[in-house]
Amino acid sequence: ELKVEQNPLFLSMQEGKNYTIYCNYSTTSDRLYWYRQDPGKSLESLFVLLSNGAVKQEGRLMASLDTKARLSTLHITAAVHDLSATYFCAIHGGSQGNLIFGKGTKLSVKP
Amino acid sequence: DTGVSQDPRHKITKRGQNVTFRCDPISEHNRLYWYRQTLGQGPEFLTYFQNEAQLEKSRLLSDRFSAERPKGSFSTLEIQRTEQGDSAMYLCASSFLLPAYEQYFGPGTRLTVT
């Protein structure tokens, strides 16, 4: 069974602090996606990681992919309140392209 | 706005009623996906279309669910005889032809079955 596991599931941070969200997956995948979801809203694409060793950065967020370890990380630098949201990682579930999502990491950044 | 659109955004219905949702994908996209998301969970795949052909259905898609994509443009998802367990956010996504292309999500339809 294909599984995507994220940890932690809940993360309460203080502004200005750094932290990392982890995403492990159970099958080989040469690409991985990170999405952001605000409460009651749809999913916003953050990063598409296309190969082993890929690293992408946007503002205070940096994502990386290690396909050999089946691990992706989303690193948050100097968190600000606007980053409060739920973050999902996802891989393709099969040849048809449907995405398999983790349960999400709910991030709360407090002043 | 050329993104994925969904209608309605919210639907409240009584148990046993039928409901239909619509999704308009990005116009150049051949593939269209339906997902369901319940509170505190990630989206779960329901079904997908390549052009007008429905090529895969998840086991989550019971016989009460049916989806169509006439002429390979917009898609509809119908739920017959709704149950309280059907309450969820129904998300539509579209992408280019190859399965590995990024999927773009619509705003979702929030269904509440009372």
PDB file of N, CA and C in Angstrom, chain B residues 5-101:
ATOM      1  N   SER B   5     -12.088  26.258 -11.811  1.00  0.00           N
ATOM      2  CA  SER B   5     -13.229  26.776 -11.065  1.00  0.00           C
ATOM      3  C   SER B   5     -14.189  25.653 -10.720  1.00  0.00           C
ATOM      4  N   GLN B   6     -14.878  25.819  -9.614  1.00  0.00           N
ATOM      5  CA  GLN B   6     -15.847  24.814  -9.163  1.00  0.00           C
ATOM      6  C   GLN B   6     -17.130  25.515  -8.710  1.00  0.00           C
ATOM      7  N   ASP B   7     -18.233  24.805  -8.919  1.00  0.00           N
ATOM      8  CA  ASP B   7     -19.519  25.386  -8.561  1.00  0.00           C
ATOM      9  C   ASP B   7     -20.473  24.273  -8.109  1.00  0.00           C
ATOM     10  N   PRO B   8     -21.228  24.452  -7.022  1.00  0.00           N
ATOM     11  CA  PRO B   8     -21.178  25.602  -6.132  1.00  0.00           C
ATOM     12  C   PRO B   8     -19.973  25.530  -5.192  1.00  0.00           C
ATOM     13  N   ARG B   9     -19.759  26.552  -4.436  1.00  0.00           N
ATOM     14  CA  ARG B   9     -18.682  26.533  -3.459  1.00  0.00           C
ATOM     15  C   ARG B   9     -19.128  25.857  -2.167  1.00  0.00           C
ATOM     16  N   HIS B  10     -20.411  25.972  -1.881  1.00  0.00           N
ATOM     17  CA  HIS B  10     -20.969  25.347  -0.682  1.00  0.00           C
ATOM     18  C   HIS B  10     -22.309  24.727  -1.051  1.00  0.00           C
ATOM     19  N   LYS B  11     -22.585  23.566  -0.444  1.00  0.00           N
ATOM     20  CA  LYS B  11     -23.866  22.912  -0.680  1.00  0.00           C
ATOM     21  C   LYS B  11     -24.304  22.251   0.611  1.00  0.00           C
ATOM     22  N   ILE B  12     -25.498  22.581   1.057  1.00  0.00           N
ATOM     23  CA  ILE B  12     -26.090  21.918   2.212  1.00  0.00           C
ATOM     24  C   ILE B  12     -27.290  21.142   1.703  1.00  0.00           C
ATOM     25  N   THR B  13     -27.361  19.865   2.038  1.00  0.00           N
ATOM     26  CA  THR B  13     -28.454  19.037   1.551  1.00  0.00           C
ATOM     27  C   THR B  13     -28.904  18.091   2.643  1.00  0.00           C
ATOM     28  N   LYS B  14     -30.093  17.606   2.475  1.00  0.00           N
ATOM     29  CA  LYS B  14     -30.605  16.645   3.448  1.00  0.00           C
ATOM     30  C   LYS B  14     -30.241  15.237   2.997  1.00  0.00           C
ATOM     31  N   ARG B  15     -30.045  14.387   3.972  1.00  0.00           N
ATOM     32  CA  ARG B  15     -29.726  12.991   3.683  1.00  0.00           C
ATOM     33  C   ARG B  15     -30.756  12.395   2.739  1.00  0.00           C
ATOM     34  N   GLY B  16     -30.258  11.682   1.739  1.00  0.00           N
ATOM     35  CA  GLY B  16     -31.149  11.043   0.781  1.00  0.00           C
ATOM     36  C   GLY B  16     -31.342  11.825  -0.513  1.00  0.00           C
ATOM     37  N   GLN B  17     -30.955  13.094  -0.496  1.00  0.00           N
ATOM     38  CA  GLN B  17     -31.072  13.918  -1.704  1.00  0.00           C
ATOM     39  C   GLN B  17     -29.881  13.667  -2.629  1.00  0.00           C
ATOM     40  N   ASN B  18     -30.082  14.028  -3.894  1.00  0.00           N
ATOM     41  CA  ASN B  18     -28.989  13.952  -4.871  1.00  0.00           C
ATOM     42  C   ASN B  18     -28.355  15.330  -5.020  1.00  0.00           C
ATOM     43  N   VAL B  19     -27.053  15.353  -5.246  1.00  0.00           N
ATOM     44  CA  VAL B  19     -26.351  16.608  -5.481  1.00  0.00           C
ATOM     45  C   VAL B  19     -25.417  16.443  -6.673  1.00  0.00           C
ATOM     46  N   THR B  20     -25.174  17.550  -7.351  1.00  0.00           N
ATOM     47  CA  THR B  20     -24.254  17.551  -8.488  1.00  0.00           C
ATOM     48  C   THR B  20     -23.322  18.739  -8.387  1.00  0.00           C
ATOM     49  N   PHE B  21     -22.050  18.482  -8.604  1.00  0.00           N
ATOM     50  CA  PHE B  21     -21.035  19.521  -8.575  1.00  0.00           C
ATOM     51  C   PHE B  21     -20.419  19.656  -9.969  1.00  0.00           C
ATOM     52  N   ARG B  22     -19.952  20.865 -10.246  1.00  0.00           N
ATOM     53  CA  ARG B  22     -19.338  21.103 -11.548  1.00  0.00           C
ATOM     54  C   ARG B  22     -17.902  21.586 -11.380  1.00  0.00           C
ATOM     55  N   CYS B  23     -17.047  21.169 -12.296  1.00  0.00           N
ATOM     56  CA  CYS B  23     -15.660  21.624 -12.321  1.00  0.00           C
ATOM     57  C   CYS B  23     -15.306  22.064 -13.733  1.00  0.00           C
ATOM     58  N   ASP B  24     -14.740  23.256 -13.844  1.00  0.00           N
ATOM     59  CA  ASP B  24     -14.208  23.734 -15.121  1.00  0.00           C
ATOM     60  C   ASP B  24     -12.698  23.788 -15.011  1.00  0.00           C
ATOM     61  N   PRO B  25     -11.992  22.936 -15.734  1.00  0.00           N
ATOM     62  CA  PRO B  25     -10.530  22.901 -15.615  1.00  0.00           C
ATOM     63  C   PRO B  25      -9.883  24.040 -16.389  1.00  0.00           C
ATOM     64  N   ILE B  26      -8.571  24.154 -16.243  1.00  0.00           N
ATOM     65  CA  ILE B  26      -7.801  25.061 -17.076  1.00  0.00           C
ATOM     66  C   ILE B  26      -7.931  24.569 -18.512  1.00  0.00           C
ATOM     67  N   SER B  27      -8.195  25.468 -19.420  1.00  0.00           N
ATOM     68  CA  SER B  27      -8.654  25.069 -20.752  1.00  0.00           C
ATOM     69  C   SER B  27      -7.669  24.190 -21.522  1.00  0.00           C
ATOM     70  N   GLU B  28      -6.378  24.374 -21.330  1.00  0.00           N
ATOM     71  CA  GLU B  28      -5.409  23.584 -22.092  1.00  0.00           C
ATOM     72  C   GLU B  28      -5.161  22.215 -21.477  1.00  0.00           C
ATOM     73  N   HIS B  29      -5.716  21.943 -20.319  1.00  0.00           N
ATOM     74  CA  HIS B  29      -5.417  20.707 -19.600  1.00  0.00           C
ATOM     75  C   HIS B  29      -6.295  19.549 -20.070  1.00  0.00           C
ATOM     76  N   ASN B  30      -5.627  18.406 -20.337  1.00  0.00           N
ATOM     77  CA  ASN B  30      -6.352  17.226 -20.793  1.00  0.00           C
ATOM     78  C   ASN B  30      -6.868  16.379 -19.640  1.00  0.00           C
ATOM     79  N   ARG B  31      -6.162  16.425 -18.534  1.00  0.00           N
ATOM     80  CA  ARG B  31      -6.514  15.546 -17.424  1.00  0.00           C
ATOM     81  C   ARG B  31      -7.290  16.310 -16.358  1.00  0.00           C
ATOM     82  N   LEU B  32      -8.264  15.623 -15.795  1.00  0.00           N
ATOM     83  CA  LEU B  32      -9.076  16.219 -14.753  1.00  0.00           C
ATOM     84  C   LEU B  32      -9.263  15.191 -13.645  1.00  0.00           C
ATOM     85  N   TYR B  33      -9.034  15.604 -12.422  1.00  0.00           N
ATOM     86  CA  TYR B  33      -9.089  14.709 -11.261  1.00  0.00           C
ATOM     87  C   TYR B  33     -10.129  15.215 -10.266  1.00  0.00           C
ATOM     88  N   TRP B  34     -10.759  14.282  -9.592  1.00  0.00           N
ATOM     89  CA  TRP B  34     -11.615  14.584  -8.447  1.00  0.00           C
ATOM     90  C   TRP B  34     -11.012  13.965  -7.191  1.00  0.00           C
ATOM     91  N   TYR B  35     -10.997  14.765  -6.119  1.00  0.00           N
ATOM     92  CA  TYR B  35     -10.517  14.307  -4.816  1.00  0.00           C
ATOM     93  C   TYR B  35     -11.570  14.661  -3.777  1.00  0.00           C
ATOM     94  N   ARG B  36     -11.510  13.960  -2.671  1.00  0.00           N
ATOM     95  CA  ARG B  36     -12.376  14.275  -1.525  1.00  0.00           C
ATOM     96  C   ARG B  36     -11.481  14.483  -0.314  1.00  0.00           C
ATOM     97  N   GLN B  37     -11.803  15.514   0.454  1.00  0.00           N
ATOM     98  CA  GLN B  37     -11.022  15.805   1.647  1.00  0.00           C
ATOM     99  C   GLN B  37     -11.944  15.959   2.837  1.00  0.00           C
ATOM    100  N   THR B  38     -11.723  15.150   3.863  1.00  0.00           N
ATOM    101  CA  THR B  38     -12.469  15.291   5.100  1.00  0.00           C
ATOM    102  C   THR B  38     -11.608  16.034   6.106  1.00  0.00           C
ATOM    103  N   LEU B  39     -12.245  16.502   7.157  1.00  0.00           N
ATOM    104  CA  LEU B  39     -11.578  17.364   8.125  1.00  0.00           C
ATOM    105  C   LEU B  39     -10.350  16.696   8.731  1.00  0.00           C
ATOM    106  N   GLY B  40      -9.239  17.381   8.676  1.00  0.00           N
ATOM    107  CA  GLY B  40      -8.026  16.881   9.292  1.00  0.00           C
ATOM    108  C   GLY B  40      -7.273  15.848   8.476  1.00  0.00           C
ATOM    109  N   GLN B  41      -7.694  15.631   7.241  1.00  0.00           N
ATOM    110  CA  GLN B  41      -7.046  14.640   6.381  1.00  0.00           C
ATOM    111  C   GLN B  41      -6.543  15.291   5.098  1.00  0.00           C
ATOM    112  N   GLY B  42      -5.650  14.592   4.428  1.00  0.00           N
ATOM    113  CA  GLY B  42      -5.248  15.033   3.108  1.00  0.00           C
ATOM    114  C   GLY B  42      -6.280  14.623   2.077  1.00  0.00           C
ATOM    115  N   PRO B  43      -6.256  15.253   0.921  1.00  0.00           N
ATOM    116  CA  PRO B  43      -7.190  14.859  -0.148  1.00  0.00           C
ATOM    117  C   PRO B  43      -6.993  13.399  -0.541  1.00  0.00           C
ATOM    118  N   GLU B  44      -8.110  12.738  -0.867  1.00  0.00           N
ATOM    119  CA  GLU B  44      -8.075  11.344  -1.333  1.00  0.00           C
ATOM    120  C   GLU B  44      -8.632  11.280  -2.750  1.00  0.00           C
ATOM    121  N   PHE B  45      -7.929  10.566  -3.589  1.00  0.00           N
ATOM    122  CA  PHE B  45      -8.292  10.447  -4.998  1.00  0.00           C
ATOM    123  C   PHE B  45      -9.614   9.715  -5.169  1.00  0.00           C
ATOM    124  N   LEU B  46     -10.464  10.256  -6.036  1.00  0.00           N
ATOM    125  CA  LEU B  46     -11.738   9.599  -6.367  1.00  0.00           C
ATOM    126  C   LEU B  46     -11.733   9.030  -7.781  1.00  0.00           C
ATOM    127  N   THR B  47     -11.457   9.894  -8.756  1.00  0.00           N
ATOM    128  CA  THR B  47     -11.507   9.444 -10.141  1.00  0.00           C
ATOM    129  C   THR B  47     -10.779  10.449 -11.019  1.00  0.00           C
ATOM    130  N   TYR B  48     -10.461  10.028 -12.254  1.00  0.00           N
ATOM    131  CA  TYR B  48      -9.841  10.983 -13.150  1.00  0.00           C
ATOM    132  C   TYR B  48     -10.240  10.714 -14.595  1.00  0.00           C
ATOM    133  N   PHE B  49     -10.150  11.767 -15.380  1.00  0.00           N
ATOM    134  CA  PHE B  49     -10.488  11.743 -16.799  1.00  0.00           C
ATOM    135  C   PHE B  49      -9.286  12.171 -17.620  1.00  0.00           C
ATOM    136  N   GLN B  50      -9.131  11.520 -18.751  1.00  0.00           N
ATOM    137  CA  GLN B  50      -8.228  12.024 -19.764  1.00  0.00           C
ATOM    138  C   GLN B  50      -9.113  12.372 -20.947  1.00  0.00           C
ATOM    139  N   ASN B  51      -9.187  13.648 -21.237  1.00  0.00           N
ATOM    140  CA  ASN B  51     -10.182  14.157 -22.180  1.00  0.00           C
ATOM    141  C   ASN B  51     -11.566  13.714 -21.687  1.00  0.00           C
ATOM    142  N   GLU B  52     -12.356  13.052 -22.513  1.00  0.00           N
ATOM    143  CA  GLU B  52     -13.702  12.682 -22.058  1.00  0.00           C
ATOM    144  C   GLU B  52     -13.759  11.291 -21.431  1.00  0.00           C
ATOM    145  N   ALA B  53     -12.665  10.559 -21.468  1.00  0.00           N
ATOM    146  CA  ALA B  53     -12.658   9.182 -20.975  1.00  0.00           C
ATOM    147  C   ALA B  53     -12.338   9.120 -19.480  1.00  0.00           C
ATOM    148  N   GLN B  54     -13.195   8.426 -18.750  1.00  0.00           N
ATOM    149  CA  GLN B  54     -12.934   8.189 -17.326  1.00  0.00           C
ATOM    150  C   GLN B  54     -12.060   6.949 -17.223  1.00  0.00           C
ATOM    151  N   LEU B  55     -10.814   7.132 -16.822  1.00  0.00           N
ATOM    152  CA  LEU B  55      -9.835   6.050 -16.913  1.00  0.00           C
ATOM    153  C   LEU B  55      -9.564   5.326 -15.607  1.00  0.00           C
ATOM    154  N   GLU B  56      -9.911   5.913 -14.507  1.00  0.00           N
ATOM    155  CA  GLU B  56      -9.671   5.220 -13.249  1.00  0.00           C
ATOM    156  C   GLU B  56     -10.639   5.720 -12.188  1.00  0.00           C
ATOM    157  N   LYS B  57     -11.075   4.785 -11.371  1.00  0.00           N
ATOM    158  CA  LYS B  57     -11.942   5.123 -10.246  1.00  0.00           C
ATOM    159  C   LYS B  57     -11.391   4.479  -8.989  1.00  0.00           C
ATOM    160  N   SER B  58     -11.342   5.240  -7.925  1.00  0.00           N
ATOM    161  CA  SER B  58     -10.897   4.710  -6.638  1.00  0.00           C
ATOM    162  C   SER B  58     -11.986   3.825  -6.043  1.00  0.00           C
ATOM    163  N   ARG B  59     -11.553   2.923  -5.147  1.00  0.00           N
ATOM    164  CA  ARG B  59     -12.560   2.108  -4.452  1.00  0.00           C
ATOM    165  C   ARG B  59     -13.397   2.964  -3.509  1.00  0.00           C
ATOM    166  N   LEU B  60     -12.946   4.201  -3.268  1.00  0.00           N
ATOM    167  CA  LEU B  60     -13.736   5.124  -2.446  1.00  0.00           C
ATOM    168  C   LEU B  60     -15.006   5.548  -3.168  1.00  0.00           C
ATOM    169  N   LEU B  61     -15.004   5.421  -4.487  1.00  0.00           N
ATOM    170  CA  LEU B  61     -16.123   5.885  -5.290  1.00  0.00           C
ATOM    171  C   LEU B  61     -17.191   4.797  -5.328  1.00  0.00           C
ATOM    172  N   SER B  62     -18.167   4.927  -4.416  1.00  0.00           N
ATOM    173  CA  SER B  62     -19.220   3.912  -4.358  1.00  0.00           C
ATOM    174  C   SER B  62     -20.159   4.061  -5.555  1.00  0.00           C
ATOM    175  N   ASP B  63     -21.097   3.126  -5.649  1.00  0.00           N
ATOM    176  CA  ASP B  63     -22.057   3.138  -6.760  1.00  0.00           C
ATOM    177  C   ASP B  63     -22.944   4.379  -6.742  1.00  0.00           C
ATOM    178  N   ARG B  64     -22.986   5.062  -5.623  1.00  0.00           N
ATOM    179  CA  ARG B  64     -23.825   6.263  -5.546  1.00  0.00           C
ATOM    180  C   ARG B  64     -23.158   7.475  -6.207  1.00  0.00           C
ATOM    181  N   PHE B  65     -21.886   7.326  -6.515  1.00  0.00           N
ATOM    182  CA  PHE B  65     -21.131   8.417  -7.125  1.00  0.00           C
ATOM    183  C   PHE B  65     -20.998   8.157  -8.624  1.00  0.00           C
ATOM    184  N   SER B  66     -21.183   9.211  -9.399  1.00  0.00           N
ATOM    185  CA  SER B  66     -20.922   9.100 -10.834  1.00  0.00           C
ATOM    186  C   SER B  66     -20.321  10.403 -11.317  1.00  0.00           C
ATOM    187  N   ALA B  67     -19.413  10.291 -12.253  1.00  0.00           N
ATOM    188  CA  ALA B  67     -18.742  11.465 -12.793  1.00  0.00           C
ATOM    189  C   ALA B  67     -18.756  11.391 -14.307  1.00  0.00           C
ATOM    190  N   GLU B  68     -18.835  12.559 -14.894  1.00  0.00           N
ATOM    191  CA  GLU B  68     -18.820  12.653 -16.355  1.00  0.00           C
ATOM    192  C   GLU B  68     -17.956  13.818 -16.785  1.00  0.00           C
ATOM    193  N   ARG B  69     -17.475  13.733 -18.004  1.00  0.00           N
ATOM    194  CA  ARG B  69     -16.762  14.855 -18.600  1.00  0.00           C
ATOM    195  C   ARG B  69     -17.097  14.890 -20.091  1.00  0.00           C
ATOM    196  N   PRO B  70     -18.286  15.344 -20.393  1.00  0.00           N
ATOM    197  CA  PRO B  70     -18.702  15.362 -21.797  1.00  0.00           C
ATOM    198  C   PRO B  70     -17.825  16.289 -22.618  1.00  0.00           C
ATOM    199  N   LYS B  71     -17.447  15.814 -23.787  1.00  0.00           N
ATOM    200  CA  LYS B  71     -16.651  16.611 -24.722  1.00  0.00           C
ATOM    201  C   LYS B  71     -15.298  17.006 -24.159  1.00  0.00           C
ATOM    202  N   GLY B  72     -14.894  16.367 -23.091  1.00  0.00           N
ATOM    203  CA  GLY B  72     -13.560  16.632 -22.565  1.00  0.00           C
ATOM    204  C   GLY B  72     -13.348  18.027 -22.029  1.00  0.00           C
ATOM    205  N   SER B  73     -14.441  18.691 -21.656  1.00  0.00           N
ATOM    206  CA  SER B  73     -14.266  20.052 -21.118  1.00  0.00           C
ATOM    207  C   SER B  73     -14.567  20.039 -19.631  1.00  0.00           C
ATOM    208  N   PHE B  74     -15.714  20.585 -19.225  1.00  0.00           N
ATOM    209  CA  PHE B  74     -16.048  20.598 -17.810  1.00  0.00           C
ATOM    210  C   PHE B  74     -16.425  19.187 -17.356  1.00  0.00           C
ATOM    211  N   SER B  75     -16.432  18.995 -16.044  1.00  0.00           N
ATOM    212  CA  SER B  75     -16.810  17.703 -15.478  1.00  0.00           C
ATOM    213  C   SER B  75     -17.879  17.909 -14.413  1.00  0.00           C
ATOM    214  N   THR B  76     -18.703  16.892 -14.222  1.00  0.00           N
ATOM    215  CA  THR B  76     -19.678  16.900 -13.136  1.00  0.00           C
ATOM    216  C   THR B  76     -19.479  15.666 -12.270  1.00  0.00           C
ATOM    217  N   LEU B  77     -19.698  15.851 -11.002  1.00  0.00           N
ATOM    218  CA  LEU B  77     -19.661  14.756 -10.034  1.00  0.00           C
ATOM    219  C   LEU B  77     -21.022  14.733  -9.350  1.00  0.00           C
ATOM    220  N   GLU B  78     -21.740  13.622  -9.477  1.00  0.00           N
ATOM    221  CA  GLU B  78     -23.051  13.491  -8.864  1.00  0.00           C
ATOM    222  C   GLU B  78     -23.005  12.486  -7.734  1.00  0.00           C
ATOM    223  N   ILE B  79     -23.634  12.816  -6.655  1.00  0.00           N
ATOM    224  CA  ILE B  79     -23.791  11.874  -5.544  1.00  0.00           C
ATOM    225  C   ILE B  79     -25.291  11.631  -5.367  1.00  0.00           C
ATOM    226  N   GLN B  80     -25.683  10.396  -5.466  1.00  0.00           N
ATOM    227  CA  GLN B  80     -27.085  10.043  -5.279  1.00  0.00           C
ATOM    228  C   GLN B  80     -27.321   9.560  -3.850  1.00  0.00           C
ATOM    229  N   ARG B  81     -28.515   9.828  -3.368  1.00  0.00           N
ATOM    230  CA  ARG B  81     -28.924   9.346  -2.028  1.00  0.00           C
ATOM    231  C   ARG B  81     -27.837   9.657  -1.000  1.00  0.00           C
ATOM    232  N   THR B  82     -27.566  10.938  -0.845  1.00  0.00           N
ATOM    233  CA  THR B  82     -26.455  11.352   0.015  1.00  0.00           C
ATOM    234  C   THR B  82     -26.599  10.826   1.435  1.00  0.00           C
ATOM    235  N   GLU B  83     -25.448  10.575   2.038  1.00  0.00           N
ATOM    236  CA  GLU B  83     -25.356  10.109   3.416  1.00  0.00           C
ATOM    237  C   GLU B  83     -24.516  11.109   4.189  1.00  0.00           C
ATOM    238  N   GLN B  84     -24.644  11.086   5.513  1.00  0.00           N
ATOM    239  CA  GLN B  84     -23.882  12.039   6.321  1.00  0.00           C
ATOM    240  C   GLN B  84     -22.381  11.851   6.120  1.00  0.00           C
ATOM    241  N   GLY B  85     -21.970  10.643   5.860  1.00  0.00           N
ATOM    242  CA  GLY B  85     -20.546  10.370   5.627  1.00  0.00           C
ATOM    243  C   GLY B  85     -20.015  10.979   4.347  1.00  0.00           C
ATOM    244  N   ASP B  86     -20.902  11.488   3.507  1.00  0.00           N
ATOM    245  CA  ASP B  86     -20.459  12.141   2.274  1.00  0.00           C
ATOM    246  C   ASP B  86     -20.030  13.582   2.528  1.00  0.00           C
ATOM    247  N   SER B  87     -20.306  14.093   3.704  1.00  0.00           N
ATOM    248  CA  SER B  87     -19.913  15.469   4.031  1.00  0.00           C
ATOM    249  C   SER B  87     -18.404  15.608   3.944  1.00  0.00           C
ATOM    250  N   ALA B  88     -17.960  16.517   3.123  1.00  0.00           N
ATOM    251  CA  ALA B  88     -16.529  16.673   2.856  1.00  0.00           C
ATOM    252  C   ALA B  88     -16.333  17.859   1.917  1.00  0.00           C
ATOM    253  N   MET B  89     -15.071  18.157   1.658  1.00  0.00           N
ATOM    254  CA  MET B  89     -14.715  19.108   0.597  1.00  0.00           C
ATOM    255  C   MET B  89     -14.392  18.286  -0.636  1.00  0.00           C
ATOM    256  N   TYR B  90     -15.011  18.625  -1.741  1.00  0.00           N
ATOM    257  CA  TYR B  90     -14.753  17.923  -3.001  1.00  0.00           C
ATOM    258  C   TYR B  90     -13.910  18.843  -3.873  1.00  0.00           C
ATOM    259  N   LEU B  91     -12.716  18.362  -4.187  1.00  0.00           N
ATOM    260  CA  LEU B  91     -11.738  19.157  -4.917  1.00  0.00           C
ATOM    261  C   LEU B  91     -11.558  18.619  -6.327  1.00  0.00           C
ATOM    262  N   CYS B  92     -11.429  19.535  -7.247  1.00  0.00           N
ATOM    263  CA  CYS B  92     -11.147  19.188  -8.629  1.00  0.00           C
ATOM    264  C   CYS B  92      -9.768  19.733  -8.976  1.00  0.00           C
ATOM    265  N   ALA B  93      -9.030  18.988  -9.755  1.00  0.00           N
ATOM    266  CA  ALA B  93      -7.713  19.427 -10.193  1.00  0.00           C
ATOM    267  C   ALA B  93      -7.552  19.092 -11.667  1.00  0.00           C
ATOM    268  N   SER B  94      -6.711  19.847 -12.347  1.00  0.00           N
ATOM    269  CA  SER B  94      -6.445  19.531 -13.745  1.00  0.00           C
ATOM    270  C   SER B  94      -4.953  19.634 -14.021  1.00  0.00           C
ATOM    271  N   SER B  95      -4.539  18.962 -15.094  1.00  0.00           N
ATOM    272  CA  SER B  95      -3.130  18.984 -15.468  1.00  0.00           C
ATOM    273  C   SER B  95      -3.007  18.720 -16.962  1.00  0.00           C
ATOM    274  N   PHE B  96      -1.797  18.893 -17.461  1.00  0.00           N
ATOM    275  CA  PHE B  96      -1.516  18.521 -18.832  1.00  0.00           C
ATOM    276  C   PHE B  96      -1.553  17.010 -18.973  1.00  0.00           C
ATOM    277  N   LEU B  97      -1.313  16.526 -20.180  1.00  0.00           N
ATOM    278  CA  LEU B  97      -1.585  15.141 -20.528  1.00  0.00           C
ATOM    279  C   LEU B  97      -0.756  14.135 -19.752  1.00  0.00           C
ATOM    280  N   LEU B  98       0.544  14.365 -19.638  1.00  0.00           N
ATOM    281  CA  LEU B  98       1.390  13.366 -19.009  1.00  0.00           C
ATOM    282  C   LEU B  98       1.096  13.308 -17.518  1.00  0.00           C
ATOM    283  N   PRO B  99       1.041  12.104 -16.942  1.00  0.00           N
ATOM    284  CA  PRO B  99       0.649  11.983 -15.535  1.00  0.00           C
ATOM    285  C   PRO B  99       1.579  12.693 -14.573  1.00  0.00           C
ATOM    286  N   ALA B 100       2.779  12.929 -14.984  1.00  0.00           N
ATOM    287  CA  ALA B 100       3.720  13.521 -14.043  1.00  0.00           C
ATOM    288  C   ALA B 100       3.629  15.034 -13.995  1.00  0.00           C
ATOM    289  N   TYR B 101       2.749  15.623 -14.745  1.00  0.00           N
ATOM    290  CA  TYR B 101       2.626  17.065 -14.696  1.00  0.00           C
ATOM    291  C   TYR B 101       1.904  17.514 -13.432  1.00  0.00           C
TER     292      TYR B 101
END
